[in-house]
Tab-separated table of C-alpha atoms in Angstrom:
chain	number	residue	atom	x	y	z
A	759	UNK	CA	-38.180	-90.437	24.299
A	760	UNK	CA	-37.423	-91.728	27.791
A	761	UNK	CA	-36.011	-95.071	26.676
A	762	UNK	CA	-33.763	-93.479	24.072
A	763	UNK	CA	-32.401	-90.858	26.477
A	764	UNK	CA	-31.869	-93.449	29.210
A	765	UNK	CA	-29.925	-95.706	26.834
A	766	UNK	CA	-27.791	-92.773	25.651
A	767	UNK	CA	-27.053	-91.630	29.217
A	768	UNK	CA	-24.814	-94.575	30.138
A	769	UNK	CA	-21.939	-93.373	27.934
A	770	UNK	CA	-22.658	-89.651	27.901
A	771	UNK	CA	-20.746	-86.833	29.611
A	772	UNK	CA	-22.956	-84.323	31.362
A	773	UNK	CA	-21.947	-81.621	28.869
A	774	UNK	CA	-23.755	-83.591	26.136
A	775	UNK	CA	-27.045	-83.834	28.026
A	776	UNK	CA	-28.772	-80.775	26.466
A	777	UNK	CA	-28.083	-81.978	22.906
A	778	UNK	CA	-29.083	-85.550	23.708
A	779	UNK	CA	-32.265	-84.368	25.421
A	780	UNK	CA	-33.118	-82.252	22.355
A	781	UNK	CA	-32.588	-85.211	20.040
A	782	UNK	CA	-34.686	-87.697	21.976
A	783	UNK	CA	-37.392	-85.232	23.058
A	784	UNK	CA	-38.524	-84.863	19.442
A	785	UNK	CA	-40.285	-88.222	19.802
A	786	UNK	CA	-42.748	-86.582	22.214
A	787	UNK	CA	-43.184	-83.372	20.216
A	788	UNK	CA	-40.725	-81.298	22.242
A	789	UNK	CA	-38.066	-78.914	20.938
A	790	UNK	CA	-35.954	-75.979	22.091
A	791	UNK	CA	-34.612	-77.839	25.126
A	792	UNK	CA	-32.736	-75.731	27.706
A	793	UNK	CA	-31.618	-77.089	31.080
A	794	UNK	CA	-30.961	-74.715	33.985
A	795	UNK	CA	-29.408	-75.635	37.341
A	796	UNK	CA	-29.673	-73.704	40.593
A	797	UNK	CA	-26.538	-72.312	42.204
A	798	UNK	CA	-25.377	-73.151	45.722
A	799	UNK	CA	-27.002	-70.069	47.236
A	800	UNK	CA	-30.294	-70.919	45.499
A	801	UNK	CA	-30.349	-67.376	44.174
A	802	UNK	CA	-30.055	-67.991	40.431
A	803	UNK	CA	-30.565	-70.520	37.633
A	804	UNK	CA	-27.763	-71.128	35.146
A	805	UNK	CA	-27.859	-72.640	31.668
A	806	UNK	CA	-26.187	-76.018	31.181
A	807	UNK	CA	-24.541	-76.087	27.748
A	808	UNK	CA	-21.743	-77.843	25.918
A	809	UNK	CA	-18.391	-75.986	26.226
A	810	UNK	CA	-18.510	-74.729	22.626
A	811	UNK	CA	-22.145	-73.568	22.788
A	812	UNK	CA	-23.022	-69.881	22.846
A	813	UNK	CA	-26.023	-68.084	24.277
A	814	UNK	CA	-26.926	-64.533	25.145
A	815	UNK	CA	-25.929	-63.505	28.659
A	816	UNK	CA	-29.538	-62.804	29.648
A	817	UNK	CA	-30.421	-66.369	28.638
A	818	UNK	CA	-27.545	-67.977	30.544
A	819	UNK	CA	-28.329	-66.659	34.018
A	820	UNK	CA	-31.800	-66.144	35.518
A	821	UNK	CA	-32.730	-64.764	38.926
A	822	UNK	CA	-34.983	-66.855	41.164
A	823	UNK	CA	-36.526	-63.895	42.972
A	824	UNK	CA	-39.083	-61.907	41.010
A	825	UNK	CA	-39.067	-63.868	37.741
A	826	UNK	CA	-41.452	-66.268	36.018
A	827	UNK	CA	-38.911	-69.122	35.918
A	828	UNK	CA	-38.065	-68.328	39.529
A	829	UNK	CA	-41.705	-68.837	40.547
A	830	UNK	CA	-41.772	-72.172	38.703
A	831	UNK	CA	-38.687	-73.205	40.681
A	832	UNK	CA	-39.987	-71.886	44.012
A	833	UNK	CA	-43.412	-73.523	43.836
A	834	UNK	CA	-42.548	-76.610	41.813
A	835	UNK	CA	-45.184	-75.944	39.155
A	836	UNK	CA	-45.083	-76.382	35.377
A	837	UNK	CA	-45.429	-72.780	34.201
A	838	UNK	CA	-45.970	-71.023	30.890
A	839	UNK	CA	-42.741	-69.598	29.444
A	840	UNK	CA	-44.485	-67.214	27.063
A	841	UNK	CA	-47.109	-67.130	24.321
A	842	UNK	CA	-47.407	-69.956	21.796
A	843	UNK	CA	-45.522	-69.513	18.514
A	844	UNK	CA	-44.711	-71.564	15.432
A	845	UNK	CA	-42.864	-74.058	17.685
A	846	UNK	CA	-45.888	-74.577	19.950
A	847	UNK	CA	-46.421	-73.684	23.603
A	848	UNK	CA	-43.416	-72.950	25.834
A	849	UNK	CA	-43.108	-74.239	29.413
A	850	UNK	CA	-40.848	-74.045	32.426
A	851	UNK	CA	-40.743	-77.499	34.058
A	852	UNK	CA	-39.172	-78.108	37.499
A	853	UNK	CA	-36.243	-80.542	37.451
A	854	UNK	CA	-36.472	-82.504	40.701
A	855	UNK	CA	-34.591	-85.606	41.797
A	856	UNK	CA	-36.870	-87.273	44.321
A	857	UNK	CA	-37.368	-84.128	46.379
A	858	UNK	CA	-34.129	-82.256	45.614
A	859	UNK	CA	-34.821	-79.179	43.488
A	860	UNK	CA	-32.046	-79.108	40.910
A	861	UNK	CA	-33.310	-76.487	38.477
A	862	UNK	CA	-35.625	-76.037	35.512
A	863	UNK	CA	-36.228	-77.385	32.027
A	864	UNK	CA	-37.428	-74.990	29.317
A	865	UNK	CA	-39.005	-76.478	26.215
A	866	UNK	CA	-41.508	-75.998	23.419
A	867	UNK	CA	-44.288	-78.521	23.011
A	868	UNK	CA	-46.198	-79.177	19.810
A	869	UNK	CA	-49.122	-80.346	21.969
A	870	UNK	CA	-50.899	-78.469	24.745
A	871	UNK	CA	-52.767	-81.119	26.713
A	872	UNK	CA	-52.522	-83.260	29.844
A	873	UNK	CA	-50.546	-85.958	28.045
A	874	UNK	CA	-47.894	-83.462	26.920
A	875	UNK	CA	-47.595	-82.037	30.444
A	876	UNK	CA	-47.155	-85.536	31.823
A	877	UNK	CA	-44.469	-86.274	29.231
A	878	UNK	CA	-42.686	-83.007	30.100
A	879	UNK	CA	-42.743	-83.833	33.827
A	880	UNK	CA	-41.272	-87.275	33.168
A	881	UNK	CA	-38.612	-85.918	30.861
A	882	UNK	CA	-37.599	-83.474	33.618
A	883	UNK	CA	-37.528	-86.330	36.147
A	884	UNK	CA	-35.208	-88.406	33.933
A	885	UNK	CA	-32.953	-85.396	33.356
A	886	UNK	CA	-32.741	-84.973	37.140
A	887	UNK	CA	-31.680	-88.606	37.593
A	888	UNK	CA	-28.996	-88.242	34.933
A	889	UNK	CA	-27.675	-84.988	36.436
A	890	UNK	CA	-27.438	-86.510	39.908
A	891	UNK	CA	-25.775	-89.667	38.576
A	892	UNK	CA	-23.071	-87.643	36.789
A	893	UNK	CA	-22.536	-84.585	38.995
A	894	UNK	CA	-19.889	-86.269	41.153
A	895	UNK	CA	-17.594	-86.473	38.126
A	896	UNK	CA	-18.495	-83.173	36.442
A	897	UNK	CA	-16.435	-80.057	37.054
A	898	UNK	CA	-18.609	-78.381	34.420
A	899	UNK	CA	-21.608	-78.661	36.721
A	900	UNK	CA	-19.603	-77.786	39.831
A	901	UNK	CA	-18.416	-74.519	38.245
A	902	UNK	CA	-21.871	-73.729	36.926
A	903	UNK	CA	-23.376	-74.017	40.404
A	904	UNK	CA	-20.946	-71.445	41.794
A	905	UNK	CA	-21.158	-67.717	41.442
A	906	UNK	CA	-17.919	-67.283	43.368
A	907	UNK	CA	-14.977	-69.298	44.689
A	908	UNK	CA	-15.546	-71.783	47.523
A	909	UNK	CA	-13.198	-71.812	50.462
A	910	UNK	CA	-11.563	-75.150	51.273
A	911	UNK	CA	-13.979	-75.997	54.078
A	912	UNK	CA	-16.997	-75.360	51.854
A	913	UNK	CA	-15.500	-77.565	49.141
A	914	UNK	CA	-15.304	-80.394	51.676
A	915	UNK	CA	-18.670	-79.851	53.350
A	916	UNK	CA	-20.816	-79.711	50.199
A	917	UNK	CA	-19.300	-83.008	49.081
A	918	UNK	CA	-19.974	-84.654	52.443
A	919	UNK	CA	-23.578	-83.745	53.134
A	920	UNK	CA	-26.743	-85.341	51.751
A	921	UNK	CA	-29.167	-83.466	49.460
A	922	UNK	CA	-30.981	-80.528	51.025
A	923	UNK	CA	-34.371	-82.262	50.835
A	924	UNK	CA	-35.820	-85.736	51.351
A	925	UNK	CA	-39.346	-87.080	51.773
A	926	UNK	CA	-41.397	-90.234	51.890
A	927	UNK	CA	-44.903	-90.795	53.230
A	928	UNK	CA	-43.621	-90.723	56.835
A	929	UNK	CA	-41.359	-87.680	56.918
A	930	UNK	CA	-40.310	-84.554	55.083
A	931	UNK	CA	-36.792	-83.224	55.639
A	932	UNK	CA	-35.312	-79.955	54.421
A	933	UNK	CA	-32.044	-78.219	55.237
A	934	UNK	CA	-30.284	-75.001	54.350
A	935	UNK	CA	-26.867	-73.549	55.031
A	936	UNK	CA	-25.098	-70.233	54.500
A	937	UNK	CA	-22.699	-68.700	53.689
A	938	UNK	CA	-22.670	-71.232	50.863
A	939	UNK	CA	-19.187	-70.300	49.622
A	940	UNK	CA	-17.477	-69.681	52.955
A	941	UNK	CA	-18.709	-72.431	55.251
A	942	UNK	CA	-16.402	-73.082	58.154
A	943	UNK	CA	-17.582	-75.543	60.799
A	944	UNK	CA	-21.260	-76.403	60.196
A	945	UNK	CA	-22.497	-79.720	58.809
A	946	UNK	CA	-25.859	-81.471	58.807
A	947	UNK	CA	-26.886	-85.034	58.074
A	948	UNK	CA	-29.970	-87.200	57.948
A	949	UNK	CA	-30.106	-90.918	57.270
A	950	UNK	CA	-32.791	-93.597	57.244
A	951	UNK	CA	-32.446	-97.020	58.852
A	952	UNK	CA	-35.717	-98.872	58.352
A	953	UNK	CA	-38.275	-97.028	60.497
A	954	UNK	CA	-35.618	-94.853	62.159
A	955	UNK	CA	-34.568	-91.414	60.940
A	956	UNK	CA	-31.238	-90.134	62.224
A	957	UNK	CA	-30.801	-86.350	62.374
A	958	UNK	CA	-27.469	-84.670	63.111
A	959	UNK	CA	-26.265	-81.089	63.179
A	960	UNK	CA	-22.695	-80.149	64.118
A	961	UNK	CA	-20.919	-76.830	64.644
A	962	UNK	CA	-17.136	-76.751	65.012
A	963	UNK	CA	-15.345	-73.954	66.810
A	964	UNK	CA	-13.730	-71.274	64.678
A	965	UNK	CA	-14.270	-69.827	61.213
A	966	UNK	CA	-11.320	-71.197	59.318
A	967	UNK	CA	-10.121	-74.260	57.446
A	968	UNK	CA	-9.313	-75.961	60.758
A	969	UNK	CA	-12.988	-75.683	61.689
A	970	UNK	CA	-13.902	-77.400	58.427
A	971	UNK	CA	-11.363	-80.150	59.069
A	972	UNK	CA	-12.579	-80.820	62.608
A	973	UNK	CA	-16.261	-80.847	61.584
A	974	UNK	CA	-15.456	-83.152	58.644
A	975	UNK	CA	-13.648	-85.496	61.028
A	976	UNK	CA	-16.547	-85.467	63.497
A	977	UNK	CA	-19.031	-85.987	60.667
A	978	UNK	CA	-17.173	-89.011	59.317
A	979	UNK	CA	-16.753	-90.555	62.762
A	980	UNK	CA	-20.448	-90.033	63.586
A	981	UNK	CA	-21.530	-91.705	60.351
A	982	UNK	CA	-19.088	-94.574	60.836
A	983	UNK	CA	-20.099	-95.180	64.458
A	984	UNK	CA	-23.805	-95.084	63.617
A	985	UNK	CA	-23.389	-97.603	60.809
A	986	UNK	CA	-21.576	-99.902	63.209
A	987	UNK	CA	-24.536	-99.816	65.582
A	988	UNK	CA	-23.501	-97.118	68.070
A	989	UNK	CA	-26.339	-95.455	69.958
A	990	UNK	CA	-26.735	-91.702	70.413
A	991	UNK	CA	-24.374	-91.533	73.383
A	992	UNK	CA	-21.868	-93.816	71.670
A	993	UNK	CA	-21.746	-91.606	68.579
A	994	UNK	CA	-20.920	-88.577	70.678
A	995	UNK	CA	-18.225	-90.467	72.565
A	996	UNK	CA	-16.693	-91.697	69.318
A	997	UNK	CA	-16.527	-88.144	67.950
A	998	UNK	CA	-14.968	-86.881	71.173
A	999	UNK	CA	-12.330	-89.609	71.135
A	1000	UNK	CA	-11.377	-88.910	67.511
A	1001	UNK	CA	-11.155	-85.145	68.058
A	1002	UNK	CA	-8.977	-85.528	71.148
A	1003	UNK	CA	-6.773	-88.048	69.380
A	1004	UNK	CA	-6.252	-85.598	66.519
A	1005	UNK	CA	-6.206	-82.219	68.268
A	1006	UNK	CA	-5.836	-82.848	71.991
A	1007	UNK	CA	-8.385	-80.496	73.556
A	1008	UNK	CA	-7.595	-77.547	71.296
A	1009	UNK	CA	-10.595	-78.056	68.945
A	1010	UNK	CA	-14.193	-78.855	69.801
A	1011	UNK	CA	-17.506	-79.488	68.071
A	1012	UNK	CA	-21.006	-78.940	69.439
A	1013	UNK	CA	-24.001	-80.809	68.120
A	1014	UNK	CA	-27.407	-82.413	68.424
A	1015	UNK	CA	-27.638	-86.147	67.718
A	1016	UNK	CA	-31.226	-87.297	67.304
A	1017	UNK	CA	-33.261	-90.303	66.187
A	1018	UNK	CA	-36.948	-90.259	65.247
A	1019	UNK	CA	-38.863	-93.554	65.327
A	1020	UNK	CA	-41.448	-93.112	62.573
A	1021	UNK	CA	-43.545	-96.000	63.941
A	1022	UNK	CA	-44.378	-94.126	67.119
A	1023	UNK	CA	-43.236	-90.520	66.660
A	1024	UNK	CA	-40.802	-90.830	69.570
A	1025	UNK	CA	-37.887	-88.414	69.221
A	1026	UNK	CA	-34.708	-89.222	71.165
A	1027	UNK	CA	-31.742	-86.876	71.260
A	1028	UNK	CA	-28.471	-86.027	72.943
A	1029	UNK	CA	-27.235	-82.460	73.356
A	1030	UNK	CA	-23.472	-81.972	73.129
A	1031	UNK	CA	-23.168	-78.314	74.101
A	1032	UNK	CA	-25.528	-77.074	71.399
A	1033	UNK	CA	-28.753	-75.066	71.062
A	1034	UNK	CA	-31.660	-77.432	71.869
A	1035	UNK	CA	-34.145	-78.426	69.157
A	1036	UNK	CA	-37.399	-76.568	68.573
A	1037	UNK	CA	-40.743	-78.285	67.917
A	1038	UNK	CA	-43.345	-76.403	65.857
A	1039	UNK	CA	-46.826	-77.830	66.422
A	1040	UNK	CA	-50.058	-77.111	64.548
A	1041	UNK	CA	-48.214	-74.221	62.868
A	1042	UNK	CA	-49.215	-72.084	65.809
A	1043	UNK	CA	-46.883	-72.566	68.720
A	1044	UNK	CA	-43.418	-73.820	69.506
A	1045	UNK	CA	-41.816	-75.893	72.202
A	1046	UNK	CA	-38.167	-75.324	73.028
A	1047	UNK	CA	-37.010	-78.767	74.102
A	1048	UNK	CA	-34.895	-79.048	77.199
A	1049	UNK	CA	-32.222	-81.664	77.810
A	1050	UNK	CA	-29.259	-81.600	80.189
A	1051	UNK	CA	-26.336	-80.889	77.832
A	1052	UNK	CA	-23.063	-82.718	77.924
A	1053	UNK	CA	-19.847	-80.896	77.141
A	1054	UNK	CA	-18.856	-80.059	73.542
A	1055	UNK	CA	-17.112	-82.960	71.840
A	1056	UNK	CA	-13.347	-82.620	72.071
A	1057	UNK	CA	-13.177	-80.781	75.418
A	1058	UNK	CA	-12.999	-83.867	77.698
A	1059	UNK	CA	-14.845	-82.076	80.528
A	1060	UNK	CA	-16.456	-85.264	81.850
A	1061	UNK	CA	-20.093	-84.162	81.766
A	1062	UNK	CA	-22.472	-87.098	81.402
A	1063	UNK	CA	-24.488	-87.466	78.194
A	1064	UNK	CA	-28.242	-87.845	78.669
A	1065	UNK	CA	-30.714	-89.252	76.161
A	1066	UNK	CA	-33.865	-87.126	76.271
A	1067	UNK	CA	-37.169	-88.035	74.662
A	1068	UNK	CA	-40.213	-86.218	73.290
A	1069	UNK	CA	-43.425	-87.750	71.964
A	1070	UNK	CA	-44.314	-86.020	68.701
A	1071	UNK	CA	-47.748	-85.538	67.203
A	1072	UNK	CA	-48.371	-86.017	63.494
A	1073	UNK	CA	-47.408	-82.825	61.689
A	1074	UNK	CA	-44.850	-81.741	64.298
A	1075	UNK	CA	-41.727	-80.166	62.834
A	1076	UNK	CA	-38.427	-80.826	64.609
A	1077	UNK	CA	-36.012	-77.979	63.933
A	1078	UNK	CA	-32.263	-78.148	64.553
A	1079	UNK	CA	-30.147	-75.039	63.976
A	1080	UNK	CA	-26.786	-73.436	64.620
A	1081	UNK	CA	-26.125	-70.123	66.318
A	1082	UNK	CA	-25.462	-68.347	63.025
A	1083	UNK	CA	-29.240	-68.349	62.457
A	1084	UNK	CA	-30.295	-66.760	65.740
A	1085	UNK	CA	-27.226	-64.632	66.489
A	1086	UNK	CA	-27.047	-62.817	63.151
A	1087	UNK	CA	-27.308	-59.093	63.827
A	1088	UNK	CA	-27.040	-55.794	62.045
A	1089	UNK	CA	-24.310	-53.467	63.265
A	1090	UNK	CA	-25.665	-51.899	66.420
A	1091	UNK	CA	-28.959	-53.798	66.136
A	1092	UNK	CA	-30.555	-56.747	67.935
A	1093	UNK	CA	-29.931	-60.374	67.029
A	1094	UNK	CA	-32.217	-62.120	64.544
A	1095	UNK	CA	-33.189	-64.189	67.565
A	1096	UNK	CA	-35.030	-67.424	68.246
A	1097	UNK	CA	-38.484	-65.819	68.339
A	1098	UNK	CA	-38.014	-64.105	64.968
A	1099	UNK	CA	-36.644	-67.385	63.598
A	1100	UNK	CA	-39.635	-69.503	64.673
A	1101	UNK	CA	-42.139	-66.826	63.682
A	1102	UNK	CA	-40.647	-66.736	60.187
A	1103	UNK	CA	-41.000	-70.507	59.828
A	1104	UNK	CA	-44.612	-70.463	61.014
A	1105	UNK	CA	-45.706	-67.532	58.837
A	1106	UNK	CA	-44.117	-68.788	55.629
A	1107	UNK	CA	-45.321	-72.348	56.132
A	1108	UNK	CA	-48.838	-70.932	56.494
A	1109	UNK	CA	-48.398	-69.354	53.041
A	1110	UNK	CA	-48.423	-72.850	51.565
A	1111	UNK	CA	-44.840	-72.693	50.283
A	1112	UNK	CA	-42.898	-75.935	49.841
A	1113	UNK	CA	-40.747	-76.607	52.895
A	1114	UNK	CA	-37.405	-76.241	51.037
A	1115	UNK	CA	-38.597	-72.889	49.687
A	1116	UNK	CA	-39.483	-71.734	53.211
A	1117	UNK	CA	-35.942	-72.535	54.358
A	1118	UNK	CA	-34.419	-70.909	51.277
A	1119	UNK	CA	-36.288	-67.703	52.093
A	1120	UNK	CA	-35.359	-67.981	55.763
A	1121	UNK	CA	-31.636	-68.096	55.062
A	1122	UNK	CA	-31.887	-65.210	52.607
A	1123	UNK	CA	-33.833	-63.247	55.257
A	1124	UNK	CA	-31.013	-63.926	57.744
A	1125	UNK	CA	-28.498	-62.749	55.139
A	1126	UNK	CA	-30.509	-59.595	54.470
A	1127	UNK	CA	-30.822	-58.961	58.212
A	1128	UNK	CA	-27.032	-59.145	58.416
A	1129	UNK	CA	-26.563	-56.944	55.312
A	1130	UNK	CA	-25.461	-59.950	53.281
A	1131	UNK	CA	-22.336	-60.766	55.325
A	1132	UNK	CA	-22.703	-63.428	58.021
A	1133	UNK	CA	-20.127	-63.636	60.794
A	1134	UNK	CA	-20.882	-67.309	61.422
A	1135	UNK	CA	-22.364	-70.288	59.579
A	1136	UNK	CA	-26.159	-70.327	59.625
A	1137	UNK	CA	-27.602	-73.826	59.247
A	1138	UNK	CA	-31.063	-75.230	59.840
A	1139	UNK	CA	-32.336	-78.817	59.511
A	1140	UNK	CA	-36.078	-79.452	59.744
A	1141	UNK	CA	-37.929	-82.770	59.859
A	1142	UNK	CA	-41.725	-83.063	59.833
A	1143	UNK	CA	-43.246	-86.336	61.030
A	1144	UNK	CA	-46.330	-87.331	59.038
A	1145	UNK	CA	-47.046	-90.791	60.445
A	1146	UNK	CA	-45.964	-94.422	60.303
A	1147	UNK	CA	-47.419	-95.582	56.985
A	1148	UNK	CA	-45.617	-95.545	53.656
A	1149	UNK	CA	-48.889	-95.807	51.729
A	1150	UNK	CA	-50.135	-92.217	51.356
A	1151	UNK	CA	-47.544	-89.872	49.856
A	1152	UNK	CA	-50.016	-87.020	49.260
A	1153	UNK	CA	-49.117	-84.927	52.355
A	1154	UNK	CA	-45.396	-85.228	51.597
A	1155	UNK	CA	-45.969	-84.222	47.969
A	1156	UNK	CA	-47.859	-81.137	49.152
A	1157	UNK	CA	-45.107	-80.137	51.574
A	1158	UNK	CA	-42.427	-80.506	48.908
A	1159	UNK	CA	-44.401	-78.890	46.070
A	1160	UNK	CA	-44.339	-82.070	43.983
A	1161	UNK	CA	-46.965	-83.020	41.390
A	1162	UNK	CA	-49.687	-85.117	43.018
A	1163	UNK	CA	-49.572	-88.832	42.294
A	1164	UNK	CA	-52.421	-90.012	40.143
A	1165	UNK	CA	-52.147	-93.669	41.168
A	1166	UNK	CA	-52.026	-96.787	39.009
A	1167	UNK	CA	-55.624	-96.407	37.857
A	1168	UNK	CA	-54.766	-93.159	36.102
A	1169	UNK	CA	-51.894	-94.696	34.163
A	1170	UNK	CA	-53.760	-97.174	32.014
A	1171	UNK	CA	-52.689	-98.361	28.589
A	1172	UNK	CA	-55.463	-96.301	27.071
A	1173	UNK	CA	-54.177	-93.114	28.671
A	1174	UNK	CA	-50.778	-93.711	27.039
A	1175	UNK	CA	-52.139	-94.569	23.613
A	1176	UNK	CA	-50.618	-92.797	20.588
A	1177	UNK	CA	-52.224	-89.592	19.378
A	1178	UNK	CA	-54.153	-89.802	16.121
């Protein structure tokens, strides 16, 4: 099944994936293949089909909140999709690329045992790899992931930023951003450089296309400077120089530029006119980090940049955010606020939800608090430090809601032997 689908994928448009998956999945006793992808707001799941295919409307679009497939997506669990019938048992299987939750696979299985569940998980994993490999060239997928038109800035930002989740045995990273279709000046980035993890969040002034252009410029300059060896202060100076060269001092960008050394847990950061990071420790209390801020990038005010440092403990969660999170307010009501923000993160993490699901619910709570219409971008980037070793991925798997690794001993030749 896997080898056949992998071979077929090299010369296959994404539109053909459901039919190809159906054809090759028969080798493992699977049928009735349906592939669903999550939309940009992470509010619904939408059926991936060939252009000429037809399906009932209720089968094409599924809500995440309050549905069985939605729970499978939220918790990352293989879930029953209904009673067994003449085609076998039916399952919802999370489609995850590394740690990025792409959607769900629905299938029927002729077998109902551990081997079949393992095969279904691996089929979903291969489908995720194929989707990610082809999404950059697929307008079919881009349209499917949208429930409304994107503004120009959002079109740029979603194509610039990394996936909304990453993990290895040392760290777990998750990010979320709204309004998904009308982003103006927010961007986030994370990148790994050996033992170092670079974390960046930027917020450009304004709520228009110019804000998107200035944040995209700052984002590109930051990435370029970092990859040429610039330190935290140097990255900020490079962004300032580029913004002034392009706009004079008429546009500015605030931001936090941070680096976490996973060998020691030492967090270093520079504040360029932005809200300082928050540390959540032991899921009980928070520390609002303080660092003398320099001026926003692009204003040329001459304030000195300072590199500040904080020694993390294992399990600490570094949280970067923009003011759209804390300053969201109902008409005539109080702001969502920093205390409500951190309390939400602590309470929902205690519920045992995967970290990306906690952030998904956070952003939807901010939207609800603002009656669904934000006045500013609301972005949050969270990184949890687990330790220095790459050996034990169990804690990261738990935080991301991934199936636990069984280790090489569990994957013997005997365990993969053909059924009678």
